[in-house]
PDB file of C-alpha atoms in Angstrom:
ATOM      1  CA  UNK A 450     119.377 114.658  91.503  1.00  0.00           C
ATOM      2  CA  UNK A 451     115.576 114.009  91.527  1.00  0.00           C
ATOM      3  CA  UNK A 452     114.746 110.123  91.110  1.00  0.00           C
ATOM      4  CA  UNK A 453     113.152 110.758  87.373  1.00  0.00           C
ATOM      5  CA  UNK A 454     115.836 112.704  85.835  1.00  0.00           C
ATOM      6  CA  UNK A 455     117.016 109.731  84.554  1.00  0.00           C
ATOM      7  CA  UNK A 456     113.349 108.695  83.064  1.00  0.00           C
ATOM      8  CA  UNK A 457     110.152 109.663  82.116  1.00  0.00           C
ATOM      9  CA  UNK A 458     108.220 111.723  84.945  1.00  0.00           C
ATOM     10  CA  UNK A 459     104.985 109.902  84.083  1.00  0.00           C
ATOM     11  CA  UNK A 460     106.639 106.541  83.775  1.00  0.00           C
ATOM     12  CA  UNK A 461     108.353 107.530  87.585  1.00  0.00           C
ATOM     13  CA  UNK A 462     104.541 107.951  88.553  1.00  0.00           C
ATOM     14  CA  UNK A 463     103.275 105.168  87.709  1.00  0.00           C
ATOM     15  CA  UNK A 464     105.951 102.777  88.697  1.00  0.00           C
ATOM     16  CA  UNK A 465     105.523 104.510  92.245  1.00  0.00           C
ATOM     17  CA  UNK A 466     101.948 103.671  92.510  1.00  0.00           C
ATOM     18  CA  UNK A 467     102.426 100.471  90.961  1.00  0.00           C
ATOM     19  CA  UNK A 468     105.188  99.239  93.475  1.00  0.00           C
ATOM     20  CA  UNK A 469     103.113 100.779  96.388  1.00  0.00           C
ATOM     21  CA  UNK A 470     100.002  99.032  95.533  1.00  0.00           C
ATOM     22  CA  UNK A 471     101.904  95.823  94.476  1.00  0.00           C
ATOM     23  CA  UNK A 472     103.600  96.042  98.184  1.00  0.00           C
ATOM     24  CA  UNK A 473     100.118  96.363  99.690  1.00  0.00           C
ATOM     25  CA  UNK A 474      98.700  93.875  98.329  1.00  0.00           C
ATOM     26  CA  UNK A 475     101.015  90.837  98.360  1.00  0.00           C
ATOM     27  CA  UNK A 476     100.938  92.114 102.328  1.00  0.00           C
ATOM     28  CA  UNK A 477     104.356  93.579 102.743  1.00  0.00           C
ATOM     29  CA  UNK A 478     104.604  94.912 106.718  1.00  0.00           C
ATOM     30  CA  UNK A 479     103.156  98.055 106.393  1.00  0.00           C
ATOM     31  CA  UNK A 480     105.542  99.541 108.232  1.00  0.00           C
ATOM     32  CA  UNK A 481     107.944  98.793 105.069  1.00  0.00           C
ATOM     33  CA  UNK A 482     105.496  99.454 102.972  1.00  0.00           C
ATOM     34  CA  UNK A 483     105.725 103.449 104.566  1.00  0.00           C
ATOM     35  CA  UNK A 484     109.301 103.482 104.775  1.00  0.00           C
ATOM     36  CA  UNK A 485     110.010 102.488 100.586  1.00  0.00           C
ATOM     37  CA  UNK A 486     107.888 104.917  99.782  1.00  0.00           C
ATOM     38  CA  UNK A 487     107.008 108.079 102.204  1.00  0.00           C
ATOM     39  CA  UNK A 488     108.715 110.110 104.224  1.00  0.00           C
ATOM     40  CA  UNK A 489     108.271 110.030 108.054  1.00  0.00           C
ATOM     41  CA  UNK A 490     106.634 113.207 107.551  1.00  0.00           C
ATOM     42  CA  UNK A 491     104.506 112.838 104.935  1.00  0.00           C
ATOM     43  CA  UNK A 492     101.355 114.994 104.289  1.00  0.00           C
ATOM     44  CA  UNK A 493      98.457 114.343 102.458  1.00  0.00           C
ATOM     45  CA  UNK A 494      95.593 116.132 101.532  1.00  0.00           C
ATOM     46  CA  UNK A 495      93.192 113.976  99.657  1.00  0.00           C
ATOM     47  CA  UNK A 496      89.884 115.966  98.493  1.00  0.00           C
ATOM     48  CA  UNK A 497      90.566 118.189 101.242  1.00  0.00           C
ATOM     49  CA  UNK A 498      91.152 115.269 103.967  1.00  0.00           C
ATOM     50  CA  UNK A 499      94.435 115.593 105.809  1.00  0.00           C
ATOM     51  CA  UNK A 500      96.790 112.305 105.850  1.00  0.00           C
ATOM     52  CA  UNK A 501      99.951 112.439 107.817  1.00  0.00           C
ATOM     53  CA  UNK A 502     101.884 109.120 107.950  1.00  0.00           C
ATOM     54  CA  UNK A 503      99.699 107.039 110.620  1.00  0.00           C
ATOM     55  CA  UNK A 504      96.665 107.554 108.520  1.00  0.00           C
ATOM     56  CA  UNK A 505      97.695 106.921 105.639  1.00  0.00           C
ATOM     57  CA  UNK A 506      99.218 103.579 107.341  1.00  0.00           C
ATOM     58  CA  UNK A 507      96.196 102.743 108.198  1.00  0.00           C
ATOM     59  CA  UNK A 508      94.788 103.105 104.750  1.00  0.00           C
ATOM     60  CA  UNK A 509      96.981 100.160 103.739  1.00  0.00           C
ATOM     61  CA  UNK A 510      95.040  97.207 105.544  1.00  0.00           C
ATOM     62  CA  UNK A 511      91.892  98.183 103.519  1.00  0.00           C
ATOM     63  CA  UNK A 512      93.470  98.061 100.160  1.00  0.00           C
ATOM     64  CA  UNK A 513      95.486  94.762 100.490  1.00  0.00           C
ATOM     65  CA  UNK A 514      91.832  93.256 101.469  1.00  0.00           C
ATOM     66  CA  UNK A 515      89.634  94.342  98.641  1.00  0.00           C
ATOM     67  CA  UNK A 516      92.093  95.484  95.981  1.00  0.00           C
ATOM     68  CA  UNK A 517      92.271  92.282  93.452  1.00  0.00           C
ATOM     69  CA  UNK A 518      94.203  94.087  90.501  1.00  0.00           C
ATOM     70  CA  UNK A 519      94.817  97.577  89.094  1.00  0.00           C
ATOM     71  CA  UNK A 520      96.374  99.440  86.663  1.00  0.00           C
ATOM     72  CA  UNK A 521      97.308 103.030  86.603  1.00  0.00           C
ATOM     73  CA  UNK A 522      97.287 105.223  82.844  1.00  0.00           C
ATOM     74  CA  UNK A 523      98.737 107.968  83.344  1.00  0.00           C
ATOM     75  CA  UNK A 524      97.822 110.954  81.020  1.00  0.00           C
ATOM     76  CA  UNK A 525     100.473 113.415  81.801  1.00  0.00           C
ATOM     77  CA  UNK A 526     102.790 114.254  83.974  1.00  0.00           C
ATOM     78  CA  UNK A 527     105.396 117.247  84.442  1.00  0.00           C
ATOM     79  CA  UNK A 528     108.371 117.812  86.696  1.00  0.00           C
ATOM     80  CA  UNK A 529     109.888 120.484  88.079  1.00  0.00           C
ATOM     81  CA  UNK A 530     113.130 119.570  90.744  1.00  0.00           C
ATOM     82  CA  UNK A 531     111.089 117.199  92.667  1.00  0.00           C
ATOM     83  CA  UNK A 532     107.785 118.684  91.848  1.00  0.00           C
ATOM     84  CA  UNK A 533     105.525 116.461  90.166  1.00  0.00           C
ATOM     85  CA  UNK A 534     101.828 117.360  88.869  1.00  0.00           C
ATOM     86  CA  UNK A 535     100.408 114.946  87.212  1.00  0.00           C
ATOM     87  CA  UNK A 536      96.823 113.296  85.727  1.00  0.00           C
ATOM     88  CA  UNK A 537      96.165 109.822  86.174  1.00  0.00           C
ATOM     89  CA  UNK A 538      93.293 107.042  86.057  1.00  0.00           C
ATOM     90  CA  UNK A 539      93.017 104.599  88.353  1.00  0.00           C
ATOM     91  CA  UNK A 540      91.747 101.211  87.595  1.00  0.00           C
ATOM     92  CA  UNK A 541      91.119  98.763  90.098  1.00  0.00           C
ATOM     93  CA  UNK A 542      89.336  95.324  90.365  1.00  0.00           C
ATOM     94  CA  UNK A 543      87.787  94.546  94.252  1.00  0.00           C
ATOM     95  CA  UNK A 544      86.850  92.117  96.009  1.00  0.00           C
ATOM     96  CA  UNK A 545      83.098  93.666  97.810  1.00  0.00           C
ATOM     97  CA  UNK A 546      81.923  96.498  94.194  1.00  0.00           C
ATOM     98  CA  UNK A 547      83.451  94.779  91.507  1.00  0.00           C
ATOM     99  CA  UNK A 548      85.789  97.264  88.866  1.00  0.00           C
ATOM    100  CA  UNK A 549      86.510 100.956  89.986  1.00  0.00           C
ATOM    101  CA  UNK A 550      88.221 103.859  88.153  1.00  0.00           C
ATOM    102  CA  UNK A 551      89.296 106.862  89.875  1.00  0.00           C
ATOM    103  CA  UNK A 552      90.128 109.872  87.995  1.00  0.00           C
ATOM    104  CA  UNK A 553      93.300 111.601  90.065  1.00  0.00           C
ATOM    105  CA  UNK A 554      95.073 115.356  89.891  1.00  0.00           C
ATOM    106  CA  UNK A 555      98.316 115.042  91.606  1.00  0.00           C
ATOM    107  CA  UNK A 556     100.649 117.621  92.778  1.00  0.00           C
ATOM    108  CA  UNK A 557     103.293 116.228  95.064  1.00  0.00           C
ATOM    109  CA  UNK A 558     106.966 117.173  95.944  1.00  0.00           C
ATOM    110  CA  UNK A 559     109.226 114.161  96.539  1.00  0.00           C
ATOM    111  CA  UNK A 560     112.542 113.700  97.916  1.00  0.00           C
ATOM    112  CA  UNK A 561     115.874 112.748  95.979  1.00  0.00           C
ATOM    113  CA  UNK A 562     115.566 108.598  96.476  1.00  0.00           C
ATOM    114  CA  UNK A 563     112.330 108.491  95.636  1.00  0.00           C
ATOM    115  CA  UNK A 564     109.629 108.810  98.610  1.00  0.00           C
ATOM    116  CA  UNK A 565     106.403 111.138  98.769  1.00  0.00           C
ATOM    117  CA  UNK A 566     107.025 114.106 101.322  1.00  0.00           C
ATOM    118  CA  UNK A 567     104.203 116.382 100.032  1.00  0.00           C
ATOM    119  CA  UNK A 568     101.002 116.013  97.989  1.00  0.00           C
ATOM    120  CA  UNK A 569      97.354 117.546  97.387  1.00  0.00           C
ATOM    121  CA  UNK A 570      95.638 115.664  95.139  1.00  0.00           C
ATOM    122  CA  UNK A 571      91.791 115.619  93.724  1.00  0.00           C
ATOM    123  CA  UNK A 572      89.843 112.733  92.732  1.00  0.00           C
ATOM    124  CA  UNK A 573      86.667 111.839  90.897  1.00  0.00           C
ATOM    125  CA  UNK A 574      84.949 108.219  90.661  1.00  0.00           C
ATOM    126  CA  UNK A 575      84.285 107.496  87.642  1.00  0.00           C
ATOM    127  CA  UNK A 576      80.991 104.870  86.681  1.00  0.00           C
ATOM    128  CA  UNK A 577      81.240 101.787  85.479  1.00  0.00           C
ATOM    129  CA  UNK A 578      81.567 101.715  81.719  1.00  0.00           C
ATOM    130  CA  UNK A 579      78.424 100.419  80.915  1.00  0.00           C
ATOM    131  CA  UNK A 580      76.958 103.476  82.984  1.00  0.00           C
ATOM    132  CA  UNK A 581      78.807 105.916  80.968  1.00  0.00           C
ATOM    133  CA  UNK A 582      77.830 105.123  77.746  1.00  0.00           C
ATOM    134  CA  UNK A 583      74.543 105.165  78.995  1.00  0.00           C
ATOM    135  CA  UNK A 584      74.689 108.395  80.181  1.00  0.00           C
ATOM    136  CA  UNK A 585      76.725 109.657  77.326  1.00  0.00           C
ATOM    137  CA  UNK A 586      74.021 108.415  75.158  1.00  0.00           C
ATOM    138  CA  UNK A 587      71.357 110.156  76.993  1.00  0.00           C
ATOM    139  CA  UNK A 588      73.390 113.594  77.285  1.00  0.00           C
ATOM    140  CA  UNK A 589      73.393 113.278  72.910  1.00  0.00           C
ATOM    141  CA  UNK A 590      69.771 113.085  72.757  1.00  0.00           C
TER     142      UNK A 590
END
């Protein structure tokens, strides 16, 4: 039985990110960190950039320096089995640029308790808010 069935697929999403970024940054061994929540095998393509398990290891040490707070909204998300595609924002607060949103599309396959095997996902920075309604305002006129 897939780890959602018993809730909602984008509340199973963001709890996952949430606990994985939580982990991160209160500096959780890493190697923990990748155990609770990816497979040994794990595969990532990220805007068309492979990340198998070491890399995205390595990924970790960056985040739990400069990552100060975040929140993820997630917009939608479906299941099928252990399929999940879903649409998410993230927001995140840094140490070095100040606020950051990323806009994500997710499609990853997990397994039973929980853990990433598979995903592809695309992502989009979004500016800062002040810069979009700037440029919002400018696209009107």
């Amino acid at each position: 039985m897939p780890p959602f069935a018993d809730t909602d697929t984008a509340t199973f999403i963001g709890a996952f990110f949430d606990s994985l970024t939580s982990s991160t940054v209160r500096g959780d061994a890493p190697d923990e960190v990748m155990e609770r929540h990816f497979t040994p095998d794990i595969v990532q393509f990220s805007d068309g950039i492979r990340l198998d398990h070491q890399r995205l290891r390595d990924h970790l040490r960056p985040v739990s320096r400069n990552v100060t707070d975040w929140r993820f909204e997630v917009h939608e998300a479906f299941a099928d089995g252990t399929h999940i595609a879903a649409r998410l924002t993230i927001h995140a607060g840094t140490r070095k640029g100040g606020p950051a949103s990323t806009d994500v599309l997710l499609f990853a396959d997990f397994t039973d308790d929980g853990r990433m095997h598979r995903a592809h996902q695309l992502t989009r920075t979004l500016p800062e808010p002040g810069v979009q309604a700037e440029a919002e305002a400018e696209a009107a006129t």
